[in-house]
CSV table of C-alpha atoms in Angstrom, one decimal:
chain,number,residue,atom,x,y,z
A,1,UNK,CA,53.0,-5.5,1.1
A,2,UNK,CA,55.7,-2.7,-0.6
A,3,UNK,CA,57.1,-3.4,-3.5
A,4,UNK,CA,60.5,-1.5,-4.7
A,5,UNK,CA,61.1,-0.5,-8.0
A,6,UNK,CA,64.5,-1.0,-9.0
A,7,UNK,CA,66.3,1.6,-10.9
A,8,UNK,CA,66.8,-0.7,-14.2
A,9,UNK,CA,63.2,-1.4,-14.1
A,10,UNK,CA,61.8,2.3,-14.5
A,11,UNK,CA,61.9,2.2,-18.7
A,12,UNK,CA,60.0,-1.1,-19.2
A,13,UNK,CA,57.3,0.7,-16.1
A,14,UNK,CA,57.1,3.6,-18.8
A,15,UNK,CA,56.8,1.5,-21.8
A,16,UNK,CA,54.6,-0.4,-20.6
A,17,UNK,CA,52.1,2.9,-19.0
A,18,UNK,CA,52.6,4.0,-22.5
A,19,UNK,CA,51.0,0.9,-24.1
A,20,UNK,CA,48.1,0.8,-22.0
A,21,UNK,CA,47.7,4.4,-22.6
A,22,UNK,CA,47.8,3.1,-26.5
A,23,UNK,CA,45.9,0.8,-26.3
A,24,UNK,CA,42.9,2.6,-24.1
A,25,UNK,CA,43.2,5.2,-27.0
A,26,UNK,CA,42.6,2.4,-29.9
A,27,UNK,CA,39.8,1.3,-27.8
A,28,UNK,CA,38.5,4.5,-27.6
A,29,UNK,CA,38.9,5.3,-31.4
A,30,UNK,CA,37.1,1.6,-32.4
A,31,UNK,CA,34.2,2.2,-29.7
A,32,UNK,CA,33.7,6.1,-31.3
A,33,UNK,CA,34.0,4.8,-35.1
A,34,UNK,CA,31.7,1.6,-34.4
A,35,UNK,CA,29.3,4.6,-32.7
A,36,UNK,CA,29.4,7.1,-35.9
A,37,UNK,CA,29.2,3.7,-37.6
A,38,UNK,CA,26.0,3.0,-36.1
A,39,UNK,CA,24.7,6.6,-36.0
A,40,UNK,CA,25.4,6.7,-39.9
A,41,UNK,CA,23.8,3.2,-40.7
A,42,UNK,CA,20.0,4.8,-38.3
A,43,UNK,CA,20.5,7.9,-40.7
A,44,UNK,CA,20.7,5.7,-43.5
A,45,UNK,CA,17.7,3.8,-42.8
A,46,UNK,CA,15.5,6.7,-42.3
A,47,UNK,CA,16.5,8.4,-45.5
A,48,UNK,CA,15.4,4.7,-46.6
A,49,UNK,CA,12.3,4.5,-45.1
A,50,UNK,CA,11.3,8.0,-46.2
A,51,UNK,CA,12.0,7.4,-50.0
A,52,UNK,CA,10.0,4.4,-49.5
A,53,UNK,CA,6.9,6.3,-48.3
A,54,UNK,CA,7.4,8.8,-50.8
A,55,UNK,CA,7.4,6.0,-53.2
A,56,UNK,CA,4.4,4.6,-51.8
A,57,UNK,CA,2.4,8.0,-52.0
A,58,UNK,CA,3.5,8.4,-55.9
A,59,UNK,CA,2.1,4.6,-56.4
A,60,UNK,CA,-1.2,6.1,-55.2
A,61,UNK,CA,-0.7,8.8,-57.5
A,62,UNK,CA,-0.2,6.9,-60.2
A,63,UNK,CA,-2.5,4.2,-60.2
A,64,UNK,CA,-5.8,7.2,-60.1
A,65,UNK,CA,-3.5,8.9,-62.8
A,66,UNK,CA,-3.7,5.9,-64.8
A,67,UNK,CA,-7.5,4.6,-64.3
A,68,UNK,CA,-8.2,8.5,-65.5
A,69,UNK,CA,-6.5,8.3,-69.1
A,70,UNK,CA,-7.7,4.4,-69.2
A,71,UNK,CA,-11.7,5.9,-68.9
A,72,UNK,CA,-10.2,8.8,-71.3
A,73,UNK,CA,-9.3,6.4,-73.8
A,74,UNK,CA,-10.3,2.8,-73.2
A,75,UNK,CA,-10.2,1.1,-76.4
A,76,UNK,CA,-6.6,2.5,-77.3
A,77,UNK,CA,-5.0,3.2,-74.4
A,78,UNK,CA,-1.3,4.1,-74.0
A,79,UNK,CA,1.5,6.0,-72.1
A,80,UNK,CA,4.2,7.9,-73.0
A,81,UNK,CA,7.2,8.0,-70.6
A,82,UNK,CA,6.0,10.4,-67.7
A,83,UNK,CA,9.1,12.0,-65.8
A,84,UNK,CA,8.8,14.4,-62.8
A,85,UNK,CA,11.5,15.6,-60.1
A,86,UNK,CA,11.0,17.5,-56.6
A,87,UNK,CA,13.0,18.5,-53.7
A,88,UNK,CA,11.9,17.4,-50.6
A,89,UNK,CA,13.3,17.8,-47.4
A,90,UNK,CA,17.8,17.8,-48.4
A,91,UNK,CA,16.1,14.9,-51.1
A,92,UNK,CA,15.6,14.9,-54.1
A,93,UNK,CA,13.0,12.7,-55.5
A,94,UNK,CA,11.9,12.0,-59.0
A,95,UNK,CA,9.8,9.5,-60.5
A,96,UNK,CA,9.8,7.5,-64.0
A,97,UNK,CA,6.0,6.2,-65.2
A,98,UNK,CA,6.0,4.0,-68.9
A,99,UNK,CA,4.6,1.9,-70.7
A,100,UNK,CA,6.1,-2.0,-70.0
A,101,UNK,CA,4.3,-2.9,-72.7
A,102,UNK,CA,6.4,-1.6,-75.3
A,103,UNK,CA,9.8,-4.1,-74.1
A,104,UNK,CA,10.5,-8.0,-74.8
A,105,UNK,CA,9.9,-9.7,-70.9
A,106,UNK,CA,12.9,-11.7,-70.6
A,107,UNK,CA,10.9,-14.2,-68.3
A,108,UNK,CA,8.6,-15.1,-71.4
A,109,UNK,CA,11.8,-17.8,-72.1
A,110,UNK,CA,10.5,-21.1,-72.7
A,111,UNK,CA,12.5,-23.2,-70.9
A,112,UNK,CA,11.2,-26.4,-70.7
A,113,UNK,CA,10.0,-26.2,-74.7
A,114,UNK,CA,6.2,-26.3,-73.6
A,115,UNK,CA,5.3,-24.7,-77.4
A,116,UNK,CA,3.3,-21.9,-75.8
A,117,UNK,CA,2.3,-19.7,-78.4
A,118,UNK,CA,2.7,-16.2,-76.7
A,119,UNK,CA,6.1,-17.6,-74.8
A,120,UNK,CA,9.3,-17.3,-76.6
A,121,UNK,CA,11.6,-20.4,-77.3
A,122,UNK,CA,15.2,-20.4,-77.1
A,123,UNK,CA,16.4,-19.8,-80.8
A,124,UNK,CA,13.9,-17.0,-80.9
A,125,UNK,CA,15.3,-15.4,-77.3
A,126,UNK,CA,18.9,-16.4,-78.6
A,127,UNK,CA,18.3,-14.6,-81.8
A,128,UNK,CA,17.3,-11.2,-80.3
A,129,UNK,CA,19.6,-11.2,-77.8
A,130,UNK,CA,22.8,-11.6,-80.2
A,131,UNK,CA,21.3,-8.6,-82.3
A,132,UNK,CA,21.1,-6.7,-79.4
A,133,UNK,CA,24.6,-7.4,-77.9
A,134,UNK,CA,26.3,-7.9,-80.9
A,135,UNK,CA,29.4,-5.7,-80.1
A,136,UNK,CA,30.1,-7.8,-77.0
A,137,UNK,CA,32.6,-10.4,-77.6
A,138,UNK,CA,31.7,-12.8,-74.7
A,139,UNK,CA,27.4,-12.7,-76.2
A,140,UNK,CA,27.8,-16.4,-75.8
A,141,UNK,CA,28.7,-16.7,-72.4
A,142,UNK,CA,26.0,-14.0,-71.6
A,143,UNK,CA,23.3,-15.7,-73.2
A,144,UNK,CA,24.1,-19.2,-72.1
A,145,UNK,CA,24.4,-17.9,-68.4
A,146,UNK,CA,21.3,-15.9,-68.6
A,147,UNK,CA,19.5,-19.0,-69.8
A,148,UNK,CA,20.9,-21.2,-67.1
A,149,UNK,CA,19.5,-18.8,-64.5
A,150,UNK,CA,16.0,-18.9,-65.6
A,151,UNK,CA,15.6,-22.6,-66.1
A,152,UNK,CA,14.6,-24.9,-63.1
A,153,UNK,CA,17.4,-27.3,-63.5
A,154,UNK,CA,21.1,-27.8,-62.8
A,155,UNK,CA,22.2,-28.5,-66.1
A,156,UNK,CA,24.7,-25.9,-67.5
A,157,UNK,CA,25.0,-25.1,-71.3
A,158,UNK,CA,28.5,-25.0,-73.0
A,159,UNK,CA,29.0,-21.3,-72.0
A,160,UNK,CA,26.7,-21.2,-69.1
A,161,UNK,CA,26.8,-21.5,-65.6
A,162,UNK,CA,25.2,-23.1,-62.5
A,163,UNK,CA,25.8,-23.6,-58.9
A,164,UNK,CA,29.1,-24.8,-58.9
A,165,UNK,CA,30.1,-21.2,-60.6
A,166,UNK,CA,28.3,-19.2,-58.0
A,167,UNK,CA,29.4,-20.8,-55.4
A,168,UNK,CA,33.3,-20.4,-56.0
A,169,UNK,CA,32.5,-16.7,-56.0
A,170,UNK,CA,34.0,-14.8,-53.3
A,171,UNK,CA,31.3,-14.4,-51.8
A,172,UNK,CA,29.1,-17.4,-53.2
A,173,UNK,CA,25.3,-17.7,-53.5
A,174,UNK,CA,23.0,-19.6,-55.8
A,175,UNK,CA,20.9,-19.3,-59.1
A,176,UNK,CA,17.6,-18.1,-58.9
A,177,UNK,CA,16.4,-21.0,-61.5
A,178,UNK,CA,13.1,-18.7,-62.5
A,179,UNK,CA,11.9,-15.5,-63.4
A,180,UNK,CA,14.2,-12.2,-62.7
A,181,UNK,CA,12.8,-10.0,-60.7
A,182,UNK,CA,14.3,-6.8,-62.2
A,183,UNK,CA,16.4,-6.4,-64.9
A,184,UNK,CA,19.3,-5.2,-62.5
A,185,UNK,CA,19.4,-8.8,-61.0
A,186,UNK,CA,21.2,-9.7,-64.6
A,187,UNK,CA,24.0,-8.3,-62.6
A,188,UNK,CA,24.5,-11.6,-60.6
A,189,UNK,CA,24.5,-13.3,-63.5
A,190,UNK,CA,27.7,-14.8,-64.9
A,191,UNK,CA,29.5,-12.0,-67.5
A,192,UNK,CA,27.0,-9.2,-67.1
A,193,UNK,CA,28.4,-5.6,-66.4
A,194,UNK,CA,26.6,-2.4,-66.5
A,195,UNK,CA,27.1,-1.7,-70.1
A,196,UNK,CA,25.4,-5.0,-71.0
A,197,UNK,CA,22.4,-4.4,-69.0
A,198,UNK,CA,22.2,-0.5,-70.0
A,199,UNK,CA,22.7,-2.4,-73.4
A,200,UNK,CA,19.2,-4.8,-73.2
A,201,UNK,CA,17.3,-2.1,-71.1
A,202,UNK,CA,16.3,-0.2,-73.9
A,203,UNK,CA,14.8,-3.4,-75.4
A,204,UNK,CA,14.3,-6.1,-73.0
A,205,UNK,CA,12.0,-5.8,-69.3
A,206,UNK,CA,11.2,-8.0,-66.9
A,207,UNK,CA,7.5,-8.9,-66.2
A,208,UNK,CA,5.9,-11.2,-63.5
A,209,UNK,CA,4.9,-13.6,-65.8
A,210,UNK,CA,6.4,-16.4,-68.3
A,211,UNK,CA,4.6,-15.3,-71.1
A,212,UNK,CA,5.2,-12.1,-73.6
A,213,UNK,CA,2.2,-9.8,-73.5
A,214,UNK,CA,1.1,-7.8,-77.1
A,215,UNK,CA,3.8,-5.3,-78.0
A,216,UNK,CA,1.6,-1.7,-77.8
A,217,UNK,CA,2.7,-0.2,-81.0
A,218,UNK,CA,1.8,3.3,-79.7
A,219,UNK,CA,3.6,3.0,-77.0
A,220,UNK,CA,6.9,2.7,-79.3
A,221,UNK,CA,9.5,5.2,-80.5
A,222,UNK,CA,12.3,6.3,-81.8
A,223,UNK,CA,14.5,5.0,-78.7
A,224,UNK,CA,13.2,1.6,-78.7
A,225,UNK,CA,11.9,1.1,-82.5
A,226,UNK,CA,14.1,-2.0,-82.6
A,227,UNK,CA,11.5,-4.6,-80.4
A,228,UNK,CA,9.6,-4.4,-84.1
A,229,UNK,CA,12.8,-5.6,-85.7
A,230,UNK,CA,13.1,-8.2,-83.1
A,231,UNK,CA,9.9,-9.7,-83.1
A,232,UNK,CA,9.2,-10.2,-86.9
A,233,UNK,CA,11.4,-13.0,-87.4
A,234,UNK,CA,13.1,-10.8,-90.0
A,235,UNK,CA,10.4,-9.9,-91.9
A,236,UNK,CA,10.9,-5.9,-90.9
A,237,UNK,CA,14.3,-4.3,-90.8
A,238,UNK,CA,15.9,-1.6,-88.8
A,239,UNK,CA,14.6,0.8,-91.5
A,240,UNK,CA,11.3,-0.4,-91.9
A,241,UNK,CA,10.7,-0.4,-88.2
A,242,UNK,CA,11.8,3.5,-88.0
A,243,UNK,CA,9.6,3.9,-91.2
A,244,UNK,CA,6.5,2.7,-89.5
A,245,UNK,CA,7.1,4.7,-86.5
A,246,UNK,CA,7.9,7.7,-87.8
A,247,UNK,CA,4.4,7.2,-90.4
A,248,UNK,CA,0.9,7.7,-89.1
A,249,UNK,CA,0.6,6.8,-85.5
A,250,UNK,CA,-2.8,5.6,-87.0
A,251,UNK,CA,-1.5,3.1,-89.0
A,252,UNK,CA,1.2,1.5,-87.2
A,253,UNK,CA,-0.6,-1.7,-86.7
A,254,UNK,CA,-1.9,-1.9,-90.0
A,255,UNK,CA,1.7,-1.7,-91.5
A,256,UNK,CA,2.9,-4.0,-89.6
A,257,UNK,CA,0.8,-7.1,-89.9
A,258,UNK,CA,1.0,-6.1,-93.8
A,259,UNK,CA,4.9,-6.6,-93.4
A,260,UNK,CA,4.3,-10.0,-91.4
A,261,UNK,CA,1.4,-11.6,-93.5
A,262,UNK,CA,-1.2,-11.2,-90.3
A,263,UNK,CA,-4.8,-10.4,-90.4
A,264,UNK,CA,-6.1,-8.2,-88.1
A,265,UNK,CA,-7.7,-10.9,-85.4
A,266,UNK,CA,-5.9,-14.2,-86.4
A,267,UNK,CA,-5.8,-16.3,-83.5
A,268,UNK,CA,-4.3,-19.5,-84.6
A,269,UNK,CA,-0.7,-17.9,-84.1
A,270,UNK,CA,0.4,-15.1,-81.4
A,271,UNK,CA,0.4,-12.0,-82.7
A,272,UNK,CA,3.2,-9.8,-80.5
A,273,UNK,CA,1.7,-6.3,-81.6
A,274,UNK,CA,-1.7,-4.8,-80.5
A,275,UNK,CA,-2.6,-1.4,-79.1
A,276,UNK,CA,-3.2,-1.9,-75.3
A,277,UNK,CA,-1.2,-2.1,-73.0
A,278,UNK,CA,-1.4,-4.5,-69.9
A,279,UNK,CA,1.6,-3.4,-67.3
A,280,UNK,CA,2.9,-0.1,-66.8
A,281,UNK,CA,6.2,0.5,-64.8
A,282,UNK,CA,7.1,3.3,-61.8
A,283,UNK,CA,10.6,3.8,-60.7
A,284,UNK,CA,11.0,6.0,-58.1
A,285,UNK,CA,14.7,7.3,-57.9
A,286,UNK,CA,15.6,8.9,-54.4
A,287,UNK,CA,18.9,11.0,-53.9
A,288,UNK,CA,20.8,11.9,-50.6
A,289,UNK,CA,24.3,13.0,-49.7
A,290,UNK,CA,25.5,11.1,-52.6
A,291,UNK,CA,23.5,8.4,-52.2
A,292,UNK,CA,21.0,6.8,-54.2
A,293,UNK,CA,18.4,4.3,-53.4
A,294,UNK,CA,15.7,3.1,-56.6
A,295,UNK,CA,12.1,2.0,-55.7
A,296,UNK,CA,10.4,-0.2,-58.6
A,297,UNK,CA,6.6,-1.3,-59.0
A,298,UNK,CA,4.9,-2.9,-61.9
A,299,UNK,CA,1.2,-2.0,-62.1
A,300,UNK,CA,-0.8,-4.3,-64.5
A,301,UNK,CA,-3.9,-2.5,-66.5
A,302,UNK,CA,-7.1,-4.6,-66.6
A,303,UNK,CA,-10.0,-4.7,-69.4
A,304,UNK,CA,-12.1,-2.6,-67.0
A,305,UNK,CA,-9.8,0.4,-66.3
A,306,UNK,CA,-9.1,-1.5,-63.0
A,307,UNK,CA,-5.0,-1.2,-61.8
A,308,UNK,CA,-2.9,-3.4,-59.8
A,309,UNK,CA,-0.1,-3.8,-58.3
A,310,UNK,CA,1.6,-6.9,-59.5
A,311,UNK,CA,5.2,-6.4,-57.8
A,312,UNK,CA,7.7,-4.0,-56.0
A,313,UNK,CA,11.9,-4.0,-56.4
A,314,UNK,CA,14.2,-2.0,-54.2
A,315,UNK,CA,17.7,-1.4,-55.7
A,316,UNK,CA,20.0,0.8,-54.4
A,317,UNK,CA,23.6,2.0,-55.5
């Protein structure tokens, strides 16, 4: 069968040879993007999964590390912040290893008012919180919302928030209702930004555990002096918390149960300051082509020198 172009007909032939043309070049350009796409996301993932054994080899290294200055020193052990860095491979790797021991664990939150001596009710969380974010206007909203997130039930608090927040989000999800796993989860929380968290992390950690293990006084310094402050109900100020750290590294305990009325040994109520410590933290930061990925593990000391590993976080940015 012919067919027989007409004359009239021959500019919507070459518009329309021009639109397939178009269109089998948009094709082409989706099908190449989606491949480089693909290509870049496999590259991605084995930067990944090499910061990750990297990670895992430095948690091998760390955990001898710290059974060797726990046999060093077993009745008054601590750890000063430990940073190293390397190049390895276009990455660069470094590693963060400290004492955990020395923060407020914002998971010790008594939440269903049990009276746990070595947990930390509400007006006493509510209290150290609004010290530490006092120059943030919406504190309110942060601490109700933070409280609503670690508490099993649905029932929000004036400046809180629950499901029915979360899930109006653009892209909605629901509260945890128990422990954070990382202080960077505040981030899903209702109000928090990266200057409130930068703001607790000096102060505040998050353990695997609801309750709040002894603060190791020799594990403190000048950058975090404040949990001393926090924890004495008042009874030690700003200036007497920088006093005692900046005194005789000896004595630190000493002073301090002086300031609070404590004997050395009293049992009937929790004392939050001793000189062990009971979880040390690794954070291994990984950096490639302008991208970062963060590896987290919580090692937790036992009596005998023995170490183990208690939890792992993966963040990236």
């Amino acid at each position: 069968m012919h067919f027989r172009i007409l004359h009239d007909d021959k500019g919507g032939v070459l518009i329309s040879a021009m639109l397939i043309v178009s269109l089998v070049a948009s094709i082409v350009l989706l099908l190449f993007s989606q491949a480089m796409g693909m290509q870049r996301q496999m590259f991605n993932q084995s930067i990944r999964l090499q910061g990750y054994y990297a990670h895992l080899g430095i948690e091998q290294m760390a955990a001898h590390q710290l059974q060797k200055l726990w046999a060093e020193s077993p009745s008054n052990f601590s750890l000063l912040d430990e940073i190293e860095s390397a190049d390895i491979q276009g990455m660069n790797i470094s590693y963060r290893l400290s004492d955990a021991s020395s923060c407020i664990n914002l998971n010790a939150l008594d939440t269903e008012g049990l009276g746990i001596p070595n947990m930390l009710d509400e007006n006493q969380m509510r209290n150290m919180l609004n010290q530490t974010l006092i120059e943030f206007s919406n504190r309110d909203t942060l601490i109700d919302s933070l409280f609503d997130w670690l508490d099993s039930d649905n029932q929000m608090r004036t400046n809180g928030a629950e499901n029915i927040y979360y899930l109006s989000q653009h892209d909605p999800y629901l509260p945890a209702n128990t422990w954070l796993a990382s202080i960077d989860e505040l981030s899903l929380i209702r109000g928090f930004m990266r200057e409130h968290i930068e703001a607790l992390s000096q102060l505040f950690c998050t353990l695997p555990s609801n309750i709040q293990p002894q603060i190791n006084v020799h594990s403190l310094n000048e950058s975090n002096y404040e949990v001393i402050t926090l924890l004495s109900d008042g009874k030690i100020d700003n200036n007497g918390a920088l006093s005692i750290i900046r005194g005789n590294a000896s004595n630190r305990l000493s002073m301090i149960e002086r300031s609070l009325g404590q004997a050395r040994g009293r049992t009937e109520t929790f004392n939050p300051f001793g000189t062990q410590s009971n979880f040390i933290s690794l954070i291994t930061f990984i950096s490639f082509d302008n991208q970062e990925q963060s590896i987290e593990s919580l090692f937790e000391l036992e009596g005998d020198g023995s170490v183990t590993l208690k939890h792992r976080a993966f963040g990236g940015i």
